[in-house]
PDB file of N, CA and C in Angstrom:
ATOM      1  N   UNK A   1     -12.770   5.441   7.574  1.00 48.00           N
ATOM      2  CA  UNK A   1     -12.568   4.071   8.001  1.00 48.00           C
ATOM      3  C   UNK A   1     -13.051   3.117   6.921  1.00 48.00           C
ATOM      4  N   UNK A   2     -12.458   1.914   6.892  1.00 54.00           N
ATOM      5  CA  UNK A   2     -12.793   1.030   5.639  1.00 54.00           C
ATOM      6  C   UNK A   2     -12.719  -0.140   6.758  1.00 54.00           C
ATOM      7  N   UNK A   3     -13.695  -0.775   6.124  1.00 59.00           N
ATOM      8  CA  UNK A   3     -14.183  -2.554   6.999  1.00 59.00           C
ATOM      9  C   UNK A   3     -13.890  -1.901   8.779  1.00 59.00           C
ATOM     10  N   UNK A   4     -14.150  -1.158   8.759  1.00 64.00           N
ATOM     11  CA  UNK A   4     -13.316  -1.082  10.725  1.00 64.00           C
ATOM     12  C   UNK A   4     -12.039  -0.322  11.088  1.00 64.00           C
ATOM     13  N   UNK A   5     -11.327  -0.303  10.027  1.00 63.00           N
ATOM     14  CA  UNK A   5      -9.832  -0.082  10.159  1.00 63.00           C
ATOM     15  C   UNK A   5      -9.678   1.442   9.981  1.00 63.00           C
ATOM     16  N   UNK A   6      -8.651   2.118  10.644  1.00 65.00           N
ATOM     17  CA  UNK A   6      -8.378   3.714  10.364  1.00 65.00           C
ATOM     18  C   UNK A   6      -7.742   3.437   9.179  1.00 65.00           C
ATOM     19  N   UNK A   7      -8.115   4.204   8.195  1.00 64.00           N
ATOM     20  CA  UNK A   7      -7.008   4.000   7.014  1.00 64.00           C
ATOM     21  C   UNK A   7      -5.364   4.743   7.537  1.00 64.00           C
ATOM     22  N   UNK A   8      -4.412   4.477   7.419  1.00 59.00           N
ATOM     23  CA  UNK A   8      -3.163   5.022   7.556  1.00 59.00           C
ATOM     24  C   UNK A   8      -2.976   6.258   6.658  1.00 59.00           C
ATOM     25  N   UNK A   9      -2.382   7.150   7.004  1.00 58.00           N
ATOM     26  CA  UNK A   9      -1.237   8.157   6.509  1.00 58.00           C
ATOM     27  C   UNK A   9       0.015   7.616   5.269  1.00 58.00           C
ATOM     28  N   UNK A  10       0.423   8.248   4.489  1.00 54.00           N
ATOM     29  CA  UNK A  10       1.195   7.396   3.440  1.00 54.00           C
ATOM     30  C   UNK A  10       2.745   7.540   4.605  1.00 54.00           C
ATOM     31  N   UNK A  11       2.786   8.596   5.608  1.00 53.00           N
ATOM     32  CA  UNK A  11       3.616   8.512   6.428  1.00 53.00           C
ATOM     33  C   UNK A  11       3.599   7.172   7.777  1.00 53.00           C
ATOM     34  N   UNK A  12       2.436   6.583   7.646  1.00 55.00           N
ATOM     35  CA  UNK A  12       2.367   5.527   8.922  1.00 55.00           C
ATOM     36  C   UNK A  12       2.757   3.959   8.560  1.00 55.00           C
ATOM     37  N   UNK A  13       2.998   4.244   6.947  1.00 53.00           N
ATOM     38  CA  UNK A  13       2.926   2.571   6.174  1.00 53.00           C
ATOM     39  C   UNK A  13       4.701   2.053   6.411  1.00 53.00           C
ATOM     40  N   UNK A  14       4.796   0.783   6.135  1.00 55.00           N
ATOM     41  CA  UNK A  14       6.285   0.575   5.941  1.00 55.00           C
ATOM     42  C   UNK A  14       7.008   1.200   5.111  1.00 55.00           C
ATOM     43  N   UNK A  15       6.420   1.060   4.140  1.00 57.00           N
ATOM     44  CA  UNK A  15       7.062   1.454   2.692  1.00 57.00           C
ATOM     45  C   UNK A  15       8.146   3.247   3.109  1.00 57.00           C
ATOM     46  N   UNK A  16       7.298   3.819   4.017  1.00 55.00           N
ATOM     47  CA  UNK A  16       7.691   5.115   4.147  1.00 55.00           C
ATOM     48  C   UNK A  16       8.477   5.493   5.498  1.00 55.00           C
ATOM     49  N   UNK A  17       8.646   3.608   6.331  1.00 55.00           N
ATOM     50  CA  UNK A  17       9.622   4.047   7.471  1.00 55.00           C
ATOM     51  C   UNK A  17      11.027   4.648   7.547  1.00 55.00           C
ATOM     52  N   UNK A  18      11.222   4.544   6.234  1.00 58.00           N
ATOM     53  CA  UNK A  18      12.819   4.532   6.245  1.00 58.00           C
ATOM     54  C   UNK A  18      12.653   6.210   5.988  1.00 58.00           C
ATOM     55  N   UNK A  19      13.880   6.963   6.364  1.00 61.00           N
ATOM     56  CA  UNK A  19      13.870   7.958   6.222  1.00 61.00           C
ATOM     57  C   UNK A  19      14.712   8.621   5.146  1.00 61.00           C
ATOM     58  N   UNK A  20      14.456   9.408   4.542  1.00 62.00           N
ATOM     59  CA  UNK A  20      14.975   9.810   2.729  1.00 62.00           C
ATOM     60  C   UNK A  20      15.016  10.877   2.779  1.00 62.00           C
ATOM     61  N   UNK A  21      16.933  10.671   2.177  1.00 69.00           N
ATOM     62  CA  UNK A  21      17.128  12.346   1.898  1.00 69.00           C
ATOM     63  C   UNK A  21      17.539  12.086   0.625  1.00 69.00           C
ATOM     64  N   UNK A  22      17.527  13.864  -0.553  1.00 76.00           N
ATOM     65  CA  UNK A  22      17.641  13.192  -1.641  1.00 76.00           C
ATOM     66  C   UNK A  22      18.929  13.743  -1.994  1.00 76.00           C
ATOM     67  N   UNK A  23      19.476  13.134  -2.982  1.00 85.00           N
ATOM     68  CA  UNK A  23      20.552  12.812  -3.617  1.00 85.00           C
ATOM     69  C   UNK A  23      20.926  13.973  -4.959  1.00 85.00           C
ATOM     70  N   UNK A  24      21.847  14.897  -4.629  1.00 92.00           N
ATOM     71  CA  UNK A  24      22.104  15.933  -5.722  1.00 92.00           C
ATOM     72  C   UNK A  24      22.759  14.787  -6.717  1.00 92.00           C
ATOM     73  N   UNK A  25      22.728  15.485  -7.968  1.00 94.00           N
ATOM     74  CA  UNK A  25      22.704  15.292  -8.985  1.00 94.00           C
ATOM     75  C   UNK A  25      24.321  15.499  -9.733  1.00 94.00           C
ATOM     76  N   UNK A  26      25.165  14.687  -9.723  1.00 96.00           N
ATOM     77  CA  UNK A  26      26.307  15.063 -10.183  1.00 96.00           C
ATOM     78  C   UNK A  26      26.430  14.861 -11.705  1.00 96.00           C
ATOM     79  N   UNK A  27      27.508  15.970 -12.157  1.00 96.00           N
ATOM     80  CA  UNK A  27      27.868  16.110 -13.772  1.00 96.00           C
ATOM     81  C   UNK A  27      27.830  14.944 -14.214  1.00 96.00           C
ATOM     82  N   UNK A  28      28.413  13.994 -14.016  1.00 97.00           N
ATOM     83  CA  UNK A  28      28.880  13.107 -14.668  1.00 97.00           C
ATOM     84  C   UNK A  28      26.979  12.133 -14.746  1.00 97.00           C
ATOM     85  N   UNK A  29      26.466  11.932 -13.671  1.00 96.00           N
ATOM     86  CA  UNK A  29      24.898  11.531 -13.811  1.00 96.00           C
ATOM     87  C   UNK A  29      24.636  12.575 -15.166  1.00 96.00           C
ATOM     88  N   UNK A  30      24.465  13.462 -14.717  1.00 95.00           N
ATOM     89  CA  UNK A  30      23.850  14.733 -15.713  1.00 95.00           C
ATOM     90  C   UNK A  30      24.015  14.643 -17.420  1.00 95.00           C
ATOM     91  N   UNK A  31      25.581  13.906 -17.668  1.00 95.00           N
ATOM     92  CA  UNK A  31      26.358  13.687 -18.634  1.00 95.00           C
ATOM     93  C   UNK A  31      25.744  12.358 -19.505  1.00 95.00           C
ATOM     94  N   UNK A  32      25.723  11.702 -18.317  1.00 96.00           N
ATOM     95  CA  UNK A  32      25.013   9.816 -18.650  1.00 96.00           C
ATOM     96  C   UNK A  32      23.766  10.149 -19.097  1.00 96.00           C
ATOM     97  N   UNK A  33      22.946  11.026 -18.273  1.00 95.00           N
ATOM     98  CA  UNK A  33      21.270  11.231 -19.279  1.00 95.00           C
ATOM     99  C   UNK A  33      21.707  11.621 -20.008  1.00 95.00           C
ATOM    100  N   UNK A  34      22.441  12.580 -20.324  1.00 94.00           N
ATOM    101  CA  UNK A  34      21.953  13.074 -21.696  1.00 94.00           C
ATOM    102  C   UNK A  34      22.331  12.502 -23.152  1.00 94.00           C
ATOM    103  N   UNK A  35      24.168  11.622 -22.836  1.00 94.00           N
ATOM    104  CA  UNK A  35      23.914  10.561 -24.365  1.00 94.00           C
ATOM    105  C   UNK A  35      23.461   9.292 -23.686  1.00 94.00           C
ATOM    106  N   UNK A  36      22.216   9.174 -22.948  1.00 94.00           N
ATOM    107  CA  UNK A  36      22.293   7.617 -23.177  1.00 94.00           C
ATOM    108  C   UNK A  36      20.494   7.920 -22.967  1.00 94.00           C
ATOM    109  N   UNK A  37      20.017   8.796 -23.877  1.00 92.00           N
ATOM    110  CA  UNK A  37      18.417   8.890 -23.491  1.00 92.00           C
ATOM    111  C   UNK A  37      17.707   8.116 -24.500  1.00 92.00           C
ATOM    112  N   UNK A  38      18.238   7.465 -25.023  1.00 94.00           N
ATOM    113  CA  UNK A  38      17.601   6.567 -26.576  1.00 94.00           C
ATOM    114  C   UNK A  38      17.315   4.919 -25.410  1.00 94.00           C
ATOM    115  N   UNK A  39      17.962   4.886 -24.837  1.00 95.00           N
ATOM    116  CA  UNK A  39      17.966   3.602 -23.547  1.00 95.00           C
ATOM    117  C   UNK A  39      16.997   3.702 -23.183  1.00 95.00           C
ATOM    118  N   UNK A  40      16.331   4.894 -22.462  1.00 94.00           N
ATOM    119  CA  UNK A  40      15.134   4.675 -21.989  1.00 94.00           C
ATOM    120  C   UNK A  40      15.268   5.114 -20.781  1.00 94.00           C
ATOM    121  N   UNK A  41      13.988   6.035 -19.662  1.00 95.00           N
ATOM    122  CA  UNK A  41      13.981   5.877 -18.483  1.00 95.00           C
ATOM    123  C   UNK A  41      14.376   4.960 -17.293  1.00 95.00           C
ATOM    124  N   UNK A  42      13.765   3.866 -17.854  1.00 96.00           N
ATOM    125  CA  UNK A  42      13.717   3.135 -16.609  1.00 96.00           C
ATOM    126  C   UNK A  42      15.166   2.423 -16.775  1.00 96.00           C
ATOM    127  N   UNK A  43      15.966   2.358 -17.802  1.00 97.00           N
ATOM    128  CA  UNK A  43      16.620   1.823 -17.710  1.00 97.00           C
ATOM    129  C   UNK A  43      18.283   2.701 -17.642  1.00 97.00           C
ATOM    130  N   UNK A  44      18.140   3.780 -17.706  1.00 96.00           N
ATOM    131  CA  UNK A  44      19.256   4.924 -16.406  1.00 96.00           C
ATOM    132  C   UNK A  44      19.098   4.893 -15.372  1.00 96.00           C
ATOM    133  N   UNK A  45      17.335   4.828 -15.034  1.00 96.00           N
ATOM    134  CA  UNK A  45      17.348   4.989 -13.569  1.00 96.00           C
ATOM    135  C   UNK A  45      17.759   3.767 -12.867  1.00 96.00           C
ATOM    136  N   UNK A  46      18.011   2.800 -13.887  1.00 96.00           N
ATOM    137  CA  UNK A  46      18.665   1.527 -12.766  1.00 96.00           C
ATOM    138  C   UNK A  46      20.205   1.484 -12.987  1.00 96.00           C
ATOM    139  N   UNK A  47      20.681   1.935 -13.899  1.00 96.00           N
ATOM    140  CA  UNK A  47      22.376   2.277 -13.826  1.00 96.00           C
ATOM    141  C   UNK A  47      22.343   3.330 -13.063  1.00 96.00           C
ATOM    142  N   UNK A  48      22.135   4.553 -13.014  1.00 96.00           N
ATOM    143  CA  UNK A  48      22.110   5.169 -11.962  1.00 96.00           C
ATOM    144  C   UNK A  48      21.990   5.113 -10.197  1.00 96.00           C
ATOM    145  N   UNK A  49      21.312   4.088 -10.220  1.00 94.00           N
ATOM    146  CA  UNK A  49      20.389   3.710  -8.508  1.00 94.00           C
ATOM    147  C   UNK A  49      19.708   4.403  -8.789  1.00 94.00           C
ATOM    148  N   UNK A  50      18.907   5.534  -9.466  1.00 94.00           N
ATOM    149  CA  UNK A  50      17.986   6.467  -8.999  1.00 94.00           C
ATOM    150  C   UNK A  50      16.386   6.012  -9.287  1.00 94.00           C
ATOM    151  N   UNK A  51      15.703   6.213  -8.787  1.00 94.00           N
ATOM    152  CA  UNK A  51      13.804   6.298  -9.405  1.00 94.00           C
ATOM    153  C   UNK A  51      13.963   6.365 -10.043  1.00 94.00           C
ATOM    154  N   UNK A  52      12.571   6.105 -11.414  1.00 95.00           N
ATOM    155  CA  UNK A  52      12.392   6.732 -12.128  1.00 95.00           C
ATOM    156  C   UNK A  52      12.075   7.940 -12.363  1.00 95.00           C
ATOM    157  N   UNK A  53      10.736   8.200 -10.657  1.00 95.00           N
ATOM    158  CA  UNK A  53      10.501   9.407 -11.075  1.00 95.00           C
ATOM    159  C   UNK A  53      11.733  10.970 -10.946  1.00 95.00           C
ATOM    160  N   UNK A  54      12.340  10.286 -10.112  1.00 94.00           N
ATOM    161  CA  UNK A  54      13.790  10.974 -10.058  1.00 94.00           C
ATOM    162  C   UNK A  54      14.005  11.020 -11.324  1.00 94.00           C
ATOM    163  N   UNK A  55      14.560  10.664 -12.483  1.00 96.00           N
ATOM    164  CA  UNK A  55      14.970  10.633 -13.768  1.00 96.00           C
ATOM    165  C   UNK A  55      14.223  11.674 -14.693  1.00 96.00           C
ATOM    166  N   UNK A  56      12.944  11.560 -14.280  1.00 96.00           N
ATOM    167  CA  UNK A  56      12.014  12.030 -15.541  1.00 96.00           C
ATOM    168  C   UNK A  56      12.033  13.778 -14.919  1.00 96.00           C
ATOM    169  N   UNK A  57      11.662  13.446 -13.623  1.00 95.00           N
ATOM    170  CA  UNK A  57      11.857  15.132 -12.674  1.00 95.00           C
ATOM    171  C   UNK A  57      13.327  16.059 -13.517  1.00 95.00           C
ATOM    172  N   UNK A  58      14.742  14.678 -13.217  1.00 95.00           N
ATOM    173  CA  UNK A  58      15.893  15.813 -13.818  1.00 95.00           C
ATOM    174  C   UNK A  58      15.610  15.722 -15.259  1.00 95.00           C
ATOM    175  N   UNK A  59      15.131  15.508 -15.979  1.00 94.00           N
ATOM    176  CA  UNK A  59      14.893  15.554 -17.604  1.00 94.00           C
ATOM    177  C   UNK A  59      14.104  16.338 -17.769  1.00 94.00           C
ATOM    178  N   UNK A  60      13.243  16.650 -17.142  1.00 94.00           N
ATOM    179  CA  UNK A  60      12.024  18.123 -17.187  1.00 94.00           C
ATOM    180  C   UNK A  60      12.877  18.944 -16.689  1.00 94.00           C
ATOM    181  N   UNK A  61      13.714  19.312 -16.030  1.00 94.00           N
ATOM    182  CA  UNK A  61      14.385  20.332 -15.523  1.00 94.00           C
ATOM    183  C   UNK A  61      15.564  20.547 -16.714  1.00 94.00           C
ATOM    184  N   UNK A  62      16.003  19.490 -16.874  1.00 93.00           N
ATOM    185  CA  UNK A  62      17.468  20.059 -17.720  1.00 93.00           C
ATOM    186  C   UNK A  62      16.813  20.751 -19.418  1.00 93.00           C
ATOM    187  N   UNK A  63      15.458  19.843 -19.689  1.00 93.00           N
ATOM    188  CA  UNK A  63      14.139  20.293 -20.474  1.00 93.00           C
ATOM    189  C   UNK A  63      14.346  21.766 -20.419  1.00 93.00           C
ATOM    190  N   UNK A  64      13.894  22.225 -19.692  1.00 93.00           N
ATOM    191  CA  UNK A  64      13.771  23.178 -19.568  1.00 93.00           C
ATOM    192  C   UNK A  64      14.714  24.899 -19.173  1.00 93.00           C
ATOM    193  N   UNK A  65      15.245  24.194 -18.801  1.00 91.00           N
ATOM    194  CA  UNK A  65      17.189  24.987 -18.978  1.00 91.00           C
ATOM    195  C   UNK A  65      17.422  24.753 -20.412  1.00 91.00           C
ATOM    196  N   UNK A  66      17.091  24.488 -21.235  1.00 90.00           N
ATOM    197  CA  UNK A  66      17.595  23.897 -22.597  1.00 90.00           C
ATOM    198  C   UNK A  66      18.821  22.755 -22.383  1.00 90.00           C
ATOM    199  N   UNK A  67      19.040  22.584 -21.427  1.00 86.00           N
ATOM    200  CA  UNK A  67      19.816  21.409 -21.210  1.00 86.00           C
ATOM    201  C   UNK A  67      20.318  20.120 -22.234  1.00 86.00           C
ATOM    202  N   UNK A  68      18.734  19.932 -22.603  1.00 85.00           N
ATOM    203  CA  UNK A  68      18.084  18.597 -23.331  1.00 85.00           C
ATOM    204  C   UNK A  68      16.855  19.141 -24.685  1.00 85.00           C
ATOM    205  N   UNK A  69      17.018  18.010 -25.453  1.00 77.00           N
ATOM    206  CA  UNK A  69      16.193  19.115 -26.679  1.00 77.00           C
ATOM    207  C   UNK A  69      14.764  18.343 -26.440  1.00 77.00           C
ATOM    208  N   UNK A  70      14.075  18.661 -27.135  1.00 61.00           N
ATOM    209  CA  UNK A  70      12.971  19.026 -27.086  1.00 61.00           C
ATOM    210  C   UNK A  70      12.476  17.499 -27.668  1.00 61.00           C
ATOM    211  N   UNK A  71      12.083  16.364 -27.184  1.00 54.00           N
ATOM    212  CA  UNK A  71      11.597  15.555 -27.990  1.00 54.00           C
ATOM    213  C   UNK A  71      12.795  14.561 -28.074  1.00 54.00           C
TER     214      UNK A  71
END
């Protein structure tokens, strides 16, 4: 408890009423990271609609498939 109050659950806040499912990843997304990574994170993930941390998650993955090079 803080000042009196139950602290909330990150599930009890607004931010987390809405309910989220996530969004596979199509070629053509897949295609856009990979020539347009000189742009920058944050700024696919807003041509995209997606998060960022969505972005950086499929870039560690395709990372790691060799997908994407190294650096």
């Amino acid at each position: 408890m803080i000042d009196g109050k139950k602290k909330r659950s990150a599930f009890e806040t607004e931010r987390y009423s809405v309910e989220f499912t996530a969004k596979r990843w199509t070629k053509e997304e897949e295609k856009f990271l990979r020539e347009n990574l000189e742009i920058g994170v944050t700024r696919i993930a807003e041509k995209l609609g997606r998060s960022y941390r969505s972005v950086m998650s499929k870039m560690w993955h395709m990372k790691k498939k060799g997908a994407l090079k190294n650096g």
